[in-house]
PDB file of C-alpha atoms in Angstrom:
ATOM      1  CA  MET A  29     124.779 125.687 -40.225  1.00 72.00           C
ATOM      2  CA  PRO A  30     121.074 125.512 -42.279  1.00 89.00           C
ATOM      3  CA  ALA A  31     118.692 126.808 -39.212  1.00 94.00           C
ATOM      4  CA  PRO A  32     116.590 123.721 -37.696  1.00 97.00           C
ATOM      5  CA  ASP A  33     113.504 122.790 -39.262  1.00 98.00           C
ATOM      6  CA  LEU A  34     110.525 123.398 -36.933  1.00 98.00           C
ATOM      7  CA  SER A  35     107.380 121.213 -39.206  1.00 98.00           C
ATOM      8  CA  VAL A  36     105.902 118.596 -37.555  1.00 98.00           C
ATOM      9  CA  ALA A  37     103.487 116.176 -38.960  1.00 98.00           C
ATOM     10  CA  LEU A  38     100.868 115.130 -36.399  1.00 98.00           C
ATOM     11  CA  GLY A  39      98.716 111.741 -38.986  1.00 97.00           C
ATOM     12  CA  ARG A  40      98.123 113.195 -41.892  1.00 97.00           C
ATOM     13  CA  LEU A  41      98.191 117.048 -40.699  1.00 98.00           C
ATOM     14  CA  ARG A  42     101.041 118.815 -41.546  1.00 98.00           C
ATOM     15  CA  LEU A  43     102.341 122.056 -39.112  1.00 98.00           C
ATOM     16  CA  ALA A  44     104.860 124.582 -40.148  1.00 98.00           C
ATOM     17  CA  ASN A  45     106.370 124.823 -35.700  1.00 98.00           C
ATOM     18  CA  PRO A  46     104.704 122.939 -33.097  1.00 99.00           C
ATOM     19  CA  ILE A  47     103.655 125.559 -30.911  1.00 99.00           C
ATOM     20  CA  LEU A  48     100.224 125.886 -30.680  1.00 98.00           C
ATOM     21  CA  VAL A  49      97.505 128.287 -28.619  1.00 98.00           C
ATOM     22  CA  ALA A  50      94.905 125.675 -26.515  1.00 98.00           C
ATOM     23  CA  SER A  51      90.811 126.141 -26.573  1.00 97.00           C
ATOM     24  CA  GLY A  52      90.045 128.450 -24.734  1.00 96.00           C
ATOM     25  CA  THR A  53      93.426 130.729 -23.702  1.00 97.00           C
ATOM     26  CA  PHE A  54      93.071 132.144 -27.980  1.00 98.00           C
ATOM     27  CA  GLY A  55      89.819 133.168 -28.274  1.00 97.00           C
ATOM     28  CA  TYR A  56      88.650 132.926 -31.343  1.00 98.00           C
ATOM     29  CA  ALA A  57      92.237 134.691 -32.437  1.00 98.00           C
ATOM     30  CA  ARG A  58      91.245 138.060 -33.291  1.00 97.00           C
ATOM     31  CA  GLU A  59      91.779 139.014 -29.202  1.00 96.00           C
ATOM     32  CA  PHE A  60      95.587 138.597 -29.437  1.00 97.00           C
ATOM     33  CA  ALA A  61      96.247 139.545 -33.895  1.00 97.00           C
ATOM     34  CA  PRO A  62      97.581 143.075 -32.427  1.00 97.00           C
ATOM     35  CA  LEU A  63     100.244 141.408 -30.075  1.00 96.00           C
ATOM     36  CA  VAL A  64     101.079 137.701 -32.459  1.00 97.00           C
ATOM     37  CA  ASP A  65     101.761 137.483 -35.244  1.00 98.00           C
ATOM     38  CA  LEU A  66      99.471 134.334 -35.860  1.00 98.00           C
ATOM     39  CA  SER A  67     100.703 133.597 -39.517  1.00 98.00           C
ATOM     40  CA  THR A  68     104.351 131.972 -37.525  1.00 98.00           C
ATOM     41  CA  LEU A  69     102.280 129.619 -34.896  1.00 98.00           C
ATOM     42  CA  GLY A  70     102.512 126.349 -35.874  1.00 98.00           C
ATOM     43  CA  GLY A  71      98.398 126.330 -35.410  1.00 98.00           C
ATOM     44  CA  VAL A  72      95.938 128.108 -33.620  1.00 98.00           C
ATOM     45  CA  VAL A  73      93.682 125.898 -31.737  1.00 98.00           C
ATOM     46  CA  PRO A  74      89.873 128.710 -31.352  1.00 98.00           C
ATOM     47  CA  LYS A  75      87.029 128.593 -28.595  1.00 97.00           C
ATOM     48  CA  THR A  76      85.801 124.846 -28.631  1.00 97.00           C
ATOM     49  CA  VAL A  77      82.361 125.069 -30.443  1.00 97.00           C
ATOM     50  CA  THR A  78      79.090 123.151 -29.562  1.00 96.00           C
ATOM     51  CA  PRO A  79      75.346 122.386 -31.339  1.00 97.00           C
ATOM     52  CA  LEU A  80      73.832 125.060 -30.059  1.00 96.00           C
ATOM     53  CA  PRO A  81      74.448 129.030 -28.237  1.00 98.00           C
ATOM     54  CA  ARG A  82      75.656 128.017 -25.018  1.00 96.00           C
ATOM     55  CA  ILE A  83      75.019 130.525 -22.370  1.00 95.00           C
ATOM     56  CA  GLY A  84      78.592 128.718 -20.162  1.00 94.00           C
ATOM     57  CA  ASN A  85      78.220 128.380 -16.340  1.00 94.00           C
ATOM     58  CA  PRO A  86      77.387 130.527 -13.625  1.00 95.00           C
ATOM     59  CA  PRO A  87      80.413 133.873 -12.097  1.00 97.00           C
ATOM     60  CA  PRO A  88      82.272 133.689 -10.813  1.00 97.00           C
ATOM     61  CA  ARG A  89      84.622 131.594 -13.970  1.00 97.00           C
ATOM     62  CA  THR A  90      88.239 131.498 -12.500  1.00 97.00           C
ATOM     63  CA  VAL A  91      89.576 132.500  -9.713  1.00 98.00           C
ATOM     64  CA  GLU A  92      93.788 132.163  -9.240  1.00 96.00           C
ATOM     65  CA  THR A  93      95.172 129.508  -7.790  1.00 96.00           C
ATOM     66  CA  PRO A  94      98.963 129.581  -5.543  1.00 94.00           C
ATOM     67  CA  ALA A  95     100.616 128.296  -8.955  1.00 94.00           C
ATOM     68  CA  GLY A  96      97.495 128.744 -11.988  1.00 96.00           C
ATOM     69  CA  MET A  97      94.516 128.749 -12.122  1.00 97.00           C
ATOM     70  CA  LEU A  98      91.064 126.945 -11.395  1.00 97.00           C
ATOM     71  CA  ASN A  99      88.517 128.224 -14.321  1.00 96.00           C
ATOM     72  CA  SER A 100      84.871 126.771 -15.022  1.00 95.00           C
ATOM     73  CA  ILE A 101      83.579 128.636 -17.566  1.00 95.00           C
ATOM     74  CA  GLY A 102      80.911 126.284 -19.503  1.00 93.00           C
ATOM     75  CA  LEU A 103      81.811 126.153 -23.158  1.00 94.00           C
ATOM     76  CA  ASP A 104      79.970 129.477 -23.481  1.00 95.00           C
ATOM     77  CA  ASN A 105      79.798 129.743 -27.195  1.00 96.00           C
ATOM     78  CA  ASP A 106      77.693 131.188 -29.996  1.00 97.00           C
ATOM     79  CA  GLY A 107      77.223 127.448 -30.817  1.00 98.00           C
ATOM     80  CA  VAL A 108      78.448 125.565 -34.428  1.00 98.00           C
ATOM     81  CA  GLU A 109      76.354 127.119 -37.289  1.00 98.00           C
ATOM     82  CA  HIS A 110      77.649 130.853 -35.984  1.00 98.00           C
ATOM     83  CA  PHE A 111      80.966 129.299 -36.105  1.00 98.00           C
ATOM     84  CA  CYS A 112      80.991 128.747 -39.469  1.00 98.00           C
ATOM     85  CA  ALA A 113      79.120 131.720 -40.236  1.00 98.00           C
ATOM     86  CA  HIS A 114      81.541 133.962 -38.581  1.00 98.00           C
ATOM     87  CA  HIS A 115      85.001 132.367 -37.415  1.00 98.00           C
ATOM     88  CA  LEU A 116      86.357 129.880 -40.352  1.00 98.00           C
ATOM     89  CA  PRO A 117      86.055 132.411 -42.858  1.00 98.00           C
ATOM     90  CA  TYR A 118      88.444 134.983 -40.649  1.00 98.00           C
ATOM     91  CA  LEU A 119      90.997 132.044 -39.156  1.00 98.00           C
ATOM     92  CA  SER A 120      91.751 130.759 -42.342  1.00 98.00           C
ATOM     93  CA  GLY A 121      92.536 133.430 -43.902  1.00 98.00           C
ATOM     94  CA  LEU A 122      95.719 133.745 -41.178  1.00 98.00           C
ATOM     95  CA  GLY A 123      98.425 131.351 -43.120  1.00 98.00           C
ATOM     96  CA  THR A 124      98.576 129.084 -40.238  1.00 98.00           C
ATOM     97  CA  ALA A 125      96.630 125.547 -39.066  1.00 98.00           C
ATOM     98  CA  VAL A 126      92.638 125.955 -37.937  1.00 98.00           C
ATOM     99  CA  ILE A 127      92.228 122.929 -36.078  1.00 99.00           C
ATOM    100  CA  ALA A 128      88.130 123.031 -34.668  1.00 98.00           C
ATOM    101  CA  ASN A 129      87.986 121.961 -31.367  1.00 98.00           C
ATOM    102  CA  VAL A 130      84.144 121.024 -30.511  1.00 97.00           C
ATOM    103  CA  ALA A 131      82.082 119.673 -28.235  1.00 95.00           C
ATOM    104  CA  GLY A 132      78.603 117.510 -28.374  1.00 94.00           C
ATOM    105  CA  LYS A 133      76.475 114.961 -26.373  1.00 91.00           C
ATOM    106  CA  SER A 134      76.830 111.690 -28.572  1.00 92.00           C
ATOM    107  CA  PRO A 135      79.115 110.761 -31.041  1.00 95.00           C
ATOM    108  CA  ASP A 136      76.408 111.620 -33.070  1.00 96.00           C
ATOM    109  CA  GLU A 137      76.383 115.535 -32.467  1.00 95.00           C
ATOM    110  CA  PHE A 138      80.581 115.235 -32.410  1.00 96.00           C
ATOM    111  CA  ALA A 139      79.813 114.019 -35.891  1.00 98.00           C
ATOM    112  CA  VAL A 140      77.441 116.296 -37.077  1.00 98.00           C
ATOM    113  CA  MET A 141      79.484 118.814 -35.912  1.00 98.00           C
ATOM    114  CA  ALA A 142      82.353 117.862 -37.723  1.00 98.00           C
ATOM    115  CA  ALA A 143      81.067 117.027 -41.383  1.00 98.00           C
ATOM    116  CA  GLN A 144      79.651 120.586 -40.532  1.00 98.00           C
ATOM    117  CA  VAL A 145      82.860 121.857 -40.030  1.00 98.00           C
ATOM    118  CA  GLU A 146      84.945 120.255 -43.420  1.00 98.00           C
ATOM    119  CA  GLN A 147      81.689 121.914 -45.804  1.00 98.00           C
ATOM    120  CA  ALA A 148      82.440 124.861 -44.726  1.00 98.00           C
ATOM    121  CA  GLY A 149      86.126 125.380 -45.815  1.00 98.00           C
ATOM    122  CA  GLY A 150      88.556 126.329 -43.347  1.00 97.00           C
ATOM    123  CA  ALA A 151      89.700 124.255 -41.327  1.00 98.00           C
ATOM    124  CA  ASP A 152      92.888 121.819 -40.715  1.00 98.00           C
ATOM    125  CA  ALA A 153      91.330 119.942 -39.031  1.00 98.00           C
ATOM    126  CA  ILE A 154      88.947 118.247 -35.503  1.00 98.00           C
ATOM    127  CA  GLU A 155      90.164 118.391 -32.307  1.00 98.00           C
ATOM    128  CA  LEU A 156      87.709 116.987 -29.663  1.00 97.00           C
ATOM    129  CA  ASN A 157      86.808 117.893 -26.689  1.00 96.00           C
ATOM    130  CA  VAL A 158      85.473 114.169 -24.678  1.00 93.00           C
ATOM    131  CA  SER A 159      87.419 116.018 -21.416  1.00 87.00           C
ATOM    132  CA  CYS A 160      85.177 119.734 -20.390  1.00 80.00           C
ATOM    133  CA  PRO A 161      85.585 118.565 -16.968  1.00 73.00           C
ATOM    134  CA  ASN A 162      82.769 121.570 -15.590  1.00 69.00           C
ATOM    135  CA  VAL A 163      80.012 120.539 -18.338  1.00 70.00           C
ATOM    136  CA  SER A 164      77.984 117.525 -17.873  1.00 58.00           C
ATOM    137  CA  GLY A 165      77.712 114.766 -21.420  1.00 52.00           C
ATOM    138  CA  GLY A 166      80.623 114.979 -23.307  1.00 47.00           C
ATOM    139  CA  VAL A 167      83.383 114.632 -20.876  1.00 56.00           C
ATOM    140  CA  ASP A 168      82.025 111.519 -20.192  1.00 70.00           C
ATOM    141  CA  TYR A 169      82.701 109.589 -23.525  1.00 85.00           C
ATOM    142  CA  GLY A 170      86.434 111.152 -22.568  1.00 89.00           C
ATOM    143  CA  ARG A 171      86.752 108.119 -19.622  1.00 91.00           C
ATOM    144  CA  THR A 172      85.967 104.973 -20.597  1.00 94.00           C
ATOM    145  CA  PRO A 173      87.845 103.915 -23.370  1.00 96.00           C
ATOM    146  CA  GLN A 174      84.840 102.911 -25.207  1.00 96.00           C
ATOM    147  CA  GLY A 175      83.316 105.945 -25.361  1.00 94.00           C
ATOM    148  CA  ALA A 176      86.609 107.372 -26.281  1.00 96.00           C
ATOM    149  CA  ALA A 177      85.919 105.198 -29.102  1.00 97.00           C
ATOM    150  CA  ALA A 178      82.748 105.814 -30.383  1.00 96.00           C
ATOM    151  CA  VAL A 179      82.733 109.292 -30.779  1.00 96.00           C
ATOM    152  CA  VAL A 180      86.120 109.136 -32.208  1.00 98.00           C
ATOM    153  CA  SER A 181      84.377 106.623 -34.751  1.00 98.00           C
ATOM    154  CA  ALA A 182      81.934 108.475 -35.536  1.00 98.00           C
ATOM    155  CA  VAL A 183      83.590 111.214 -36.553  1.00 98.00           C
ATOM    156  CA  ARG A 184      85.835 110.058 -38.166  1.00 98.00           C
ATOM    157  CA  ALA A 185      82.227 108.085 -40.616  1.00 98.00           C
ATOM    158  CA  ALA A 186      81.042 111.755 -41.662  1.00 98.00           C
ATOM    159  CA  CYS A 187      84.415 113.976 -41.824  1.00 98.00           C
ATOM    160  CA  GLY A 188      87.986 113.617 -44.551  1.00 98.00           C
ATOM    161  CA  LEU A 189      89.740 115.683 -42.010  1.00 98.00           C
ATOM    162  CA  PRO A 190      92.533 114.761 -39.865  1.00 98.00           C
ATOM    163  CA  ILE A 191      90.597 114.093 -36.331  1.00 98.00           C
ATOM    164  CA  LEU A 192      92.733 114.543 -32.217  1.00 98.00           C
ATOM    165  CA  ALA A 193      90.934 113.288 -28.837  1.00 98.00           C
ATOM    166  CA  LYS A 194      91.873 115.980 -26.614  1.00 97.00           C
ATOM    167  CA  LEU A 195      91.628 113.668 -23.347  1.00 97.00           C
ATOM    168  CA  THR A 196      90.937 113.488 -20.129  1.00 95.00           C
ATOM    169  CA  PRO A 197      93.415 112.740 -16.919  1.00 96.00           C
ATOM    170  CA  ASN A 198      90.898 112.246 -14.157  1.00 94.00           C
ATOM    171  CA  VAL A 199      90.705 109.112 -15.203  1.00 94.00           C
ATOM    172  CA  THR A 200      92.193 105.761 -13.737  1.00 94.00           C
ATOM    173  CA  ASP A 201      94.383 104.319 -17.268  1.00 97.00           C
ATOM    174  CA  VAL A 202      94.923 106.977 -19.866  1.00 97.00           C
ATOM    175  CA  PRO A 203      97.747 105.233 -21.608  1.00 98.00           C
ATOM    176  CA  SER A 204      93.397 102.740 -22.588  1.00 98.00           C
ATOM    177  CA  VAL A 205      91.127 105.654 -23.976  1.00 97.00           C
ATOM    178  CA  ALA A 206      94.466 106.808 -26.287  1.00 98.00           C
ATOM    179  CA  ARG A 207      95.302 103.770 -27.077  1.00 98.00           C
ATOM    180  CA  ALA A 208      91.273 103.705 -27.428  1.00 98.00           C
ATOM    181  CA  ALA A 209      90.506 106.844 -29.508  1.00 98.00           C
ATOM    182  CA  ALA A 210      93.841 106.021 -32.121  1.00 98.00           C
ATOM    183  CA  ASP A 211      92.427 102.483 -32.725  1.00 98.00           C
ATOM    184  CA  ALA A 212      89.461 104.183 -34.042  1.00 98.00           C
ATOM    185  CA  GLY A 213      90.935 106.608 -35.819  1.00 98.00           C
ATOM    186  CA  ALA A 214      92.206 108.789 -34.659  1.00 98.00           C
ATOM    187  CA  ASP A 215      95.401 111.254 -36.162  1.00 98.00           C
ATOM    188  CA  ALA A 216      96.527 111.883 -33.089  1.00 98.00           C
ATOM    189  CA  VAL A 217      95.513 112.668 -29.115  1.00 98.00           C
ATOM    190  CA  THR A 218      96.240 116.447 -27.479  1.00 98.00           C
ATOM    191  CA  LEU A 219      97.030 115.944 -23.434  1.00 98.00           C
ATOM    192  CA  VAL A 220      95.710 116.849 -21.009  1.00 96.00           C
ATOM    193  CA  ASN A 221      92.777 118.208 -20.608  1.00 95.00           C
ATOM    194  CA  THR A 222      92.205 120.383 -17.306  1.00 96.00           C
ATOM    195  CA  PHE A 223      92.851 118.252 -12.958  1.00 96.00           C
ATOM    196  CA  THR A 224      89.787 118.438 -11.242  1.00 94.00           C
ATOM    197  CA  GLY A 225      89.742 120.898  -8.261  1.00 96.00           C
ATOM    198  CA  LEU A 226      87.778 122.891  -6.015  1.00 97.00           C
ATOM    199  CA  ALA A 227      88.839 126.521  -4.614  1.00 97.00           C
ATOM    200  CA  VAL A 228      86.864 127.788  -1.168  1.00 98.00           C
ATOM    201  CA  ASN A 229      86.431 131.255   0.904  1.00 97.00           C
ATOM    202  CA  TRP A 230      85.924 129.007   4.555  1.00 98.00           C
ATOM    203  CA  ARG A 231      84.564 132.126   5.416  1.00 98.00           C
ATOM    204  CA  THR A 232      81.862 132.262   3.713  1.00 98.00           C
ATOM    205  CA  ARG A 233      81.269 128.379   3.153  1.00 98.00           C
ATOM    206  CA  ARG A 234      81.192 128.017   0.045  1.00 98.00           C
ATOM    207  CA  PRO A 235      83.195 127.675  -3.546  1.00 98.00           C
ATOM    208  CA  VAL A 236      84.994 130.637  -4.755  1.00 98.00           C
ATOM    209  CA  LEU A 237      83.370 128.483  -8.374  1.00 98.00           C
ATOM    210  CA  GLY A 238      80.425 129.563  -9.428  1.00 96.00           C
ATOM    211  CA  ASN A 239      80.250 125.648 -10.270  1.00 93.00           C
ATOM    212  CA  GLY A 240      81.926 124.794  -7.025  1.00 95.00           C
ATOM    213  CA  ILE A 241      84.575 122.081  -9.147  1.00 94.00           C
ATOM    214  CA  GLY A 242      86.128 124.124 -11.396  1.00 94.00           C
ATOM    215  CA  GLY A 243      89.145 122.952 -13.481  1.00 95.00           C
ATOM    216  CA  LEU A 244      93.251 123.028 -13.150  1.00 97.00           C
ATOM    217  CA  SER A 245      95.786 124.610 -15.711  1.00 98.00           C
ATOM    218  CA  GLY A 246      98.608 126.026 -14.925  1.00 98.00           C
ATOM    219  CA  PRO A 247     102.006 125.031 -13.392  1.00 98.00           C
ATOM    220  CA  ALA A 248     100.629 123.289 -10.963  1.00 98.00           C
ATOM    221  CA  ILE A 249      99.994 120.798 -13.206  1.00 98.00           C
ATOM    222  CA  LYS A 250     102.550 120.080 -16.037  1.00 98.00           C
ATOM    223  CA  PRO A 251     104.712 117.399 -13.691  1.00 98.00           C
ATOM    224  CA  LEU A 252     101.567 115.606 -14.474  1.00 98.00           C
ATOM    225  CA  ALA A 253     100.663 116.322 -17.791  1.00 98.00           C
ATOM    226  CA  LEU A 254     104.618 115.209 -18.428  1.00 98.00           C
ATOM    227  CA  ARG A 255     103.794 112.155 -16.884  1.00 98.00           C
ATOM    228  CA  VAL A 256     100.448 111.449 -18.713  1.00 98.00           C
ATOM    229  CA  VAL A 257     102.257 111.896 -21.859  1.00 98.00           C
ATOM    230  CA  TYR A 258     105.449 110.160 -21.763  1.00 98.00           C
ATOM    231  CA  GLN A 259     102.900 107.027 -20.419  1.00 98.00           C
ATOM    232  CA  VAL A 260     100.949 107.290 -23.446  1.00 98.00           C
ATOM    233  CA  ALA A 261     103.731 107.849 -25.814  1.00 98.00           C
ATOM    234  CA  GLN A 262     104.398 104.438 -24.387  1.00 97.00           C
ATOM    235  CA  ALA A 263     100.949 103.020 -25.620  1.00 97.00           C
ATOM    236  CA  VAL A 264     100.281 104.399 -28.640  1.00 98.00           C
ATOM    237  CA  ASP A 265     102.078 105.286 -32.376  1.00 97.00           C
ATOM    238  CA  VAL A 266      99.234 108.066 -33.837  1.00 98.00           C
ATOM    239  CA  PRO A 267     101.918 111.640 -32.710  1.00 98.00           C
ATOM    240  CA  ILE A 268     100.764 113.006 -29.041  1.00 98.00           C
ATOM    241  CA  VAL A 269     100.236 117.402 -28.504  1.00 98.00           C
ATOM    242  CA  GLY A 270     100.912 117.793 -25.051  1.00 98.00           C
ATOM    243  CA  CYS A 271      99.867 121.014 -23.404  1.00 98.00           C
ATOM    244  CA  GLY A 272      99.757 122.065 -19.544  1.00 98.00           C
ATOM    245  CA  GLY A 273     101.944 124.485 -18.354  1.00 98.00           C
ATOM    246  CA  ILE A 274     103.424 125.375 -20.684  1.00 98.00           C
ATOM    247  CA  ARG A 275     105.595 128.989 -19.666  1.00 98.00           C
ATOM    248  CA  THR A 276     108.697 128.712 -21.640  1.00 98.00           C
ATOM    249  CA  VAL A 277     110.812 127.091 -24.487  1.00 98.00           C
ATOM    250  CA  ASP A 278     112.804 124.946 -21.795  1.00 98.00           C
ATOM    251  CA  ASP A 279     108.362 123.462 -20.875  1.00 98.00           C
ATOM    252  CA  VAL A 280     108.203 122.959 -25.057  1.00 98.00           C
ATOM    253  CA  LEU A 281     111.274 120.509 -24.405  1.00 98.00           C
ATOM    254  CA  GLU A 282     110.352 118.950 -21.751  1.00 98.00           C
ATOM    255  CA  PHE A 283     107.305 117.792 -23.697  1.00 98.00           C
ATOM    256  CA  LEU A 284     109.017 116.976 -26.366  1.00 98.00           C
ATOM    257  CA  VAL A 285     111.266 114.466 -24.791  1.00 98.00           C
ATOM    258  CA  CYS A 286     108.694 112.895 -22.946  1.00 98.00           C
ATOM    259  CA  GLY A 287     106.619 112.218 -26.454  1.00 98.00           C
ATOM    260  CA  ALA A 288     104.969 114.670 -27.528  1.00 98.00           C
ATOM    261  CA  SER A 289     105.614 116.098 -31.744  1.00 98.00           C
ATOM    262  CA  ALA A 290     103.293 119.350 -30.800  1.00 99.00           C
ATOM    263  CA  VAL A 291     102.767 121.252 -27.677  1.00 99.00           C
ATOM    264  CA  GLN A 292      99.518 123.801 -26.927  1.00 98.00           C
ATOM    265  CA  VAL A 293     100.590 126.719 -24.483  1.00 98.00           C
ATOM    266  CA  GLY A 294      97.623 127.622 -23.114  1.00 98.00           C
ATOM    267  CA  THR A 295      97.002 129.410 -19.494  1.00 98.00           C
ATOM    268  CA  ALA A 296      99.723 130.993 -20.029  1.00 98.00           C
ATOM    269  CA  ASN A 297      98.350 133.704 -23.054  1.00 98.00           C
ATOM    270  CA  PHE A 298      96.087 135.695 -20.334  1.00 96.00           C
ATOM    271  CA  ALA A 299      99.427 136.248 -18.292  1.00 95.00           C
ATOM    272  CA  ASP A 300     101.335 136.952 -21.469  1.00 97.00           C
ATOM    273  CA  PRO A 301     100.056 137.824 -24.510  1.00 97.00           C
ATOM    274  CA  THR A 302     102.517 137.447 -26.578  1.00 98.00           C
ATOM    275  CA  VAL A 303     104.096 133.863 -25.478  1.00 98.00           C
ATOM    276  CA  SER A 304     103.056 131.846 -27.672  1.00 98.00           C
ATOM    277  CA  GLY A 305     104.761 133.872 -30.931  1.00 98.00           C
ATOM    278  CA  ARG A 306     107.961 134.156 -29.142  1.00 98.00           C
ATOM    279  CA  LEU A 307     108.230 130.756 -27.987  1.00 98.00           C
ATOM    280  CA  VAL A 308     108.745 129.527 -31.791  1.00 98.00           C
ATOM    281  CA  THR A 309     111.850 131.533 -32.426  1.00 98.00           C
ATOM    282  CA  GLU A 310     113.331 130.109 -29.072  1.00 98.00           C
ATOM    283  CA  LEU A 311     112.586 126.701 -29.518  1.00 98.00           C
ATOM    284  CA  ALA A 312     114.210 127.581 -33.390  1.00 98.00           C
ATOM    285  CA  ALA A 313     117.269 128.917 -31.077  1.00 98.00           C
ATOM    286  CA  ALA A 314     117.299 126.428 -28.973  1.00 98.00           C
ATOM    287  CA  LEU A 315     117.027 123.848 -31.074  1.00 98.00           C
ATOM    288  CA  GLU A 316     120.667 126.022 -32.599  1.00 97.00           C
ATOM    289  CA  GLN A 317     122.476 125.778 -29.539  1.00 97.00           C
ATOM    290  CA  GLU A 318     122.244 122.099 -29.236  1.00 96.00           C
ATOM    291  CA  GLY A 319     123.285 121.890 -32.953  1.00 97.00           C
ATOM    292  CA  LEU A 320     119.937 119.799 -33.973  1.00 97.00           C
ATOM    293  CA  GLY A 321     118.901 119.857 -37.098  1.00 97.00           C
ATOM    294  CA  SER A 322     114.931 119.404 -36.118  1.00 98.00           C
ATOM    295  CA  VAL A 323     112.794 119.086 -34.042  1.00 98.00           C
ATOM    296  CA  ASN A 324     111.785 115.598 -34.264  1.00 98.00           C
ATOM    297  CA  GLU A 325     115.235 114.485 -33.211  1.00 98.00           C
ATOM    298  CA  LEU A 326     113.893 115.376 -29.753  1.00 98.00           C
ATOM    299  CA  VAL A 327     110.162 113.893 -30.005  1.00 98.00           C
ATOM    300  CA  GLY A 328     110.371 110.878 -27.464  1.00 98.00           C
ATOM    301  CA  THR A 329     113.819 111.039 -26.063  1.00 98.00           C
ATOM    302  CA  LEU A 330     114.140 110.379 -22.685  1.00 97.00           C
ATOM    303  CA  GLY A 331     115.946 107.745 -20.728  1.00 94.00           C
ATOM    304  CA  PRO A 332     115.739 106.023 -17.646  1.00 91.00           C
ATOM    305  CA  PRO A 333     116.902 107.765 -14.365  1.00 89.00           C
ATOM    306  CA  LYS A 334     120.390 106.760 -13.933  1.00 83.00           C
ATOM    307  CA  THR A 335     120.060 104.084 -11.641  1.00 80.00           C
ATOM    308  CA  GLN A 336     118.584 102.188 -13.977  1.00 72.00           C
ATOM    309  CA  GLN A 337     120.578 103.721 -17.219  1.00 62.00           C
ATOM    310  CA  ALA A 338     123.570 102.068 -14.223  1.00 60.00           C
ATOM    311  CA  ALA A 339     121.401  98.506 -13.951  1.00 60.00           C
ATOM    312  CA  GLY A 340     121.313  98.155 -17.763  1.00 58.00           C
ATOM    313  CA  THR A 341     117.856  98.834 -18.646  1.00 55.00           C
ATOM    314  CA  PRO A 342     117.505  99.576 -21.741  1.00 55.00           C
ATOM    315  CA  ALA A 343     117.421 103.548 -22.868  1.00 55.00           C
ATOM    316  CA  ALA A 344     113.664 104.102 -23.156  1.00 55.00           C
ATOM    317  CA  PRO A 345     110.870 101.407 -22.420  1.00 51.00           C
ATOM    318  CA  THR A 346     108.816  99.656 -24.902  1.00 46.00           C
ATOM    319  CA  LYS A 347     105.730 100.411 -26.164  1.00 50.00           C
ATOM    320  CA  ALA A 348     102.583  98.365 -24.961  1.00 43.00           C
TER     321      ALA A 348
END
């Protein structure tokens, strides 16, 4: 029996396999090169870049939680020009897809950065960070369908690369925002960014993080992220990249059956820097064990609860 086909398509973006690493958890890939064969990954999403350098939020910037972590980094980076000059040349030689992640305070800023990245060469796609909970400005565009559509439309007009819109879960109706992003030209949507949370020191009567509120990630958010992926999969026709608490191959498979075509490994990289490379191998083995010839055979195959199935409910809800 031939080895399972792990290749997936995110619209116009083709990946050798569905295992990506999430922005902000993998640096600019150099940091992980001694530990992971980066060429085996489906793709790398380097740290978010902004139009100008940012020093980020005051420390402490991270705090461990019982089932994950809170962070309030604040998009600390050296700016898009430095990224294009110093990081893209390295990233483009890794032998895997490079998805540059950008964040701006207006649709025009997003568009200008995307055009700069495309012109510099070396990136295979752009991920739009309209969902970071730790800065003011950019996240606002992911809170409404109109805002998300405005950013995607501006970038689509300025840049020919495939576009992924990374959306926030901190809204009432994520599917409506995802539909708007897809209708505006996004090739795929990334679900989800972190959930807002708070850690406090009751003795000092102060928040633990220097910025107060932070973004919760890790195993604690996986059930929530799975729910969002499943709901959005019924509402849009574009591919979904799932993320939130992925540590094991079973986590990967759960996101796939809920409707994700690919996944991003994030917080798990801090606990085990080799996890992303291992998941590629384990995914192939799991598919072979199940007798599946392609990873795409699993995508979106989640059926209804047994009680509903027994009552004659259709195997899966139709898309809105």
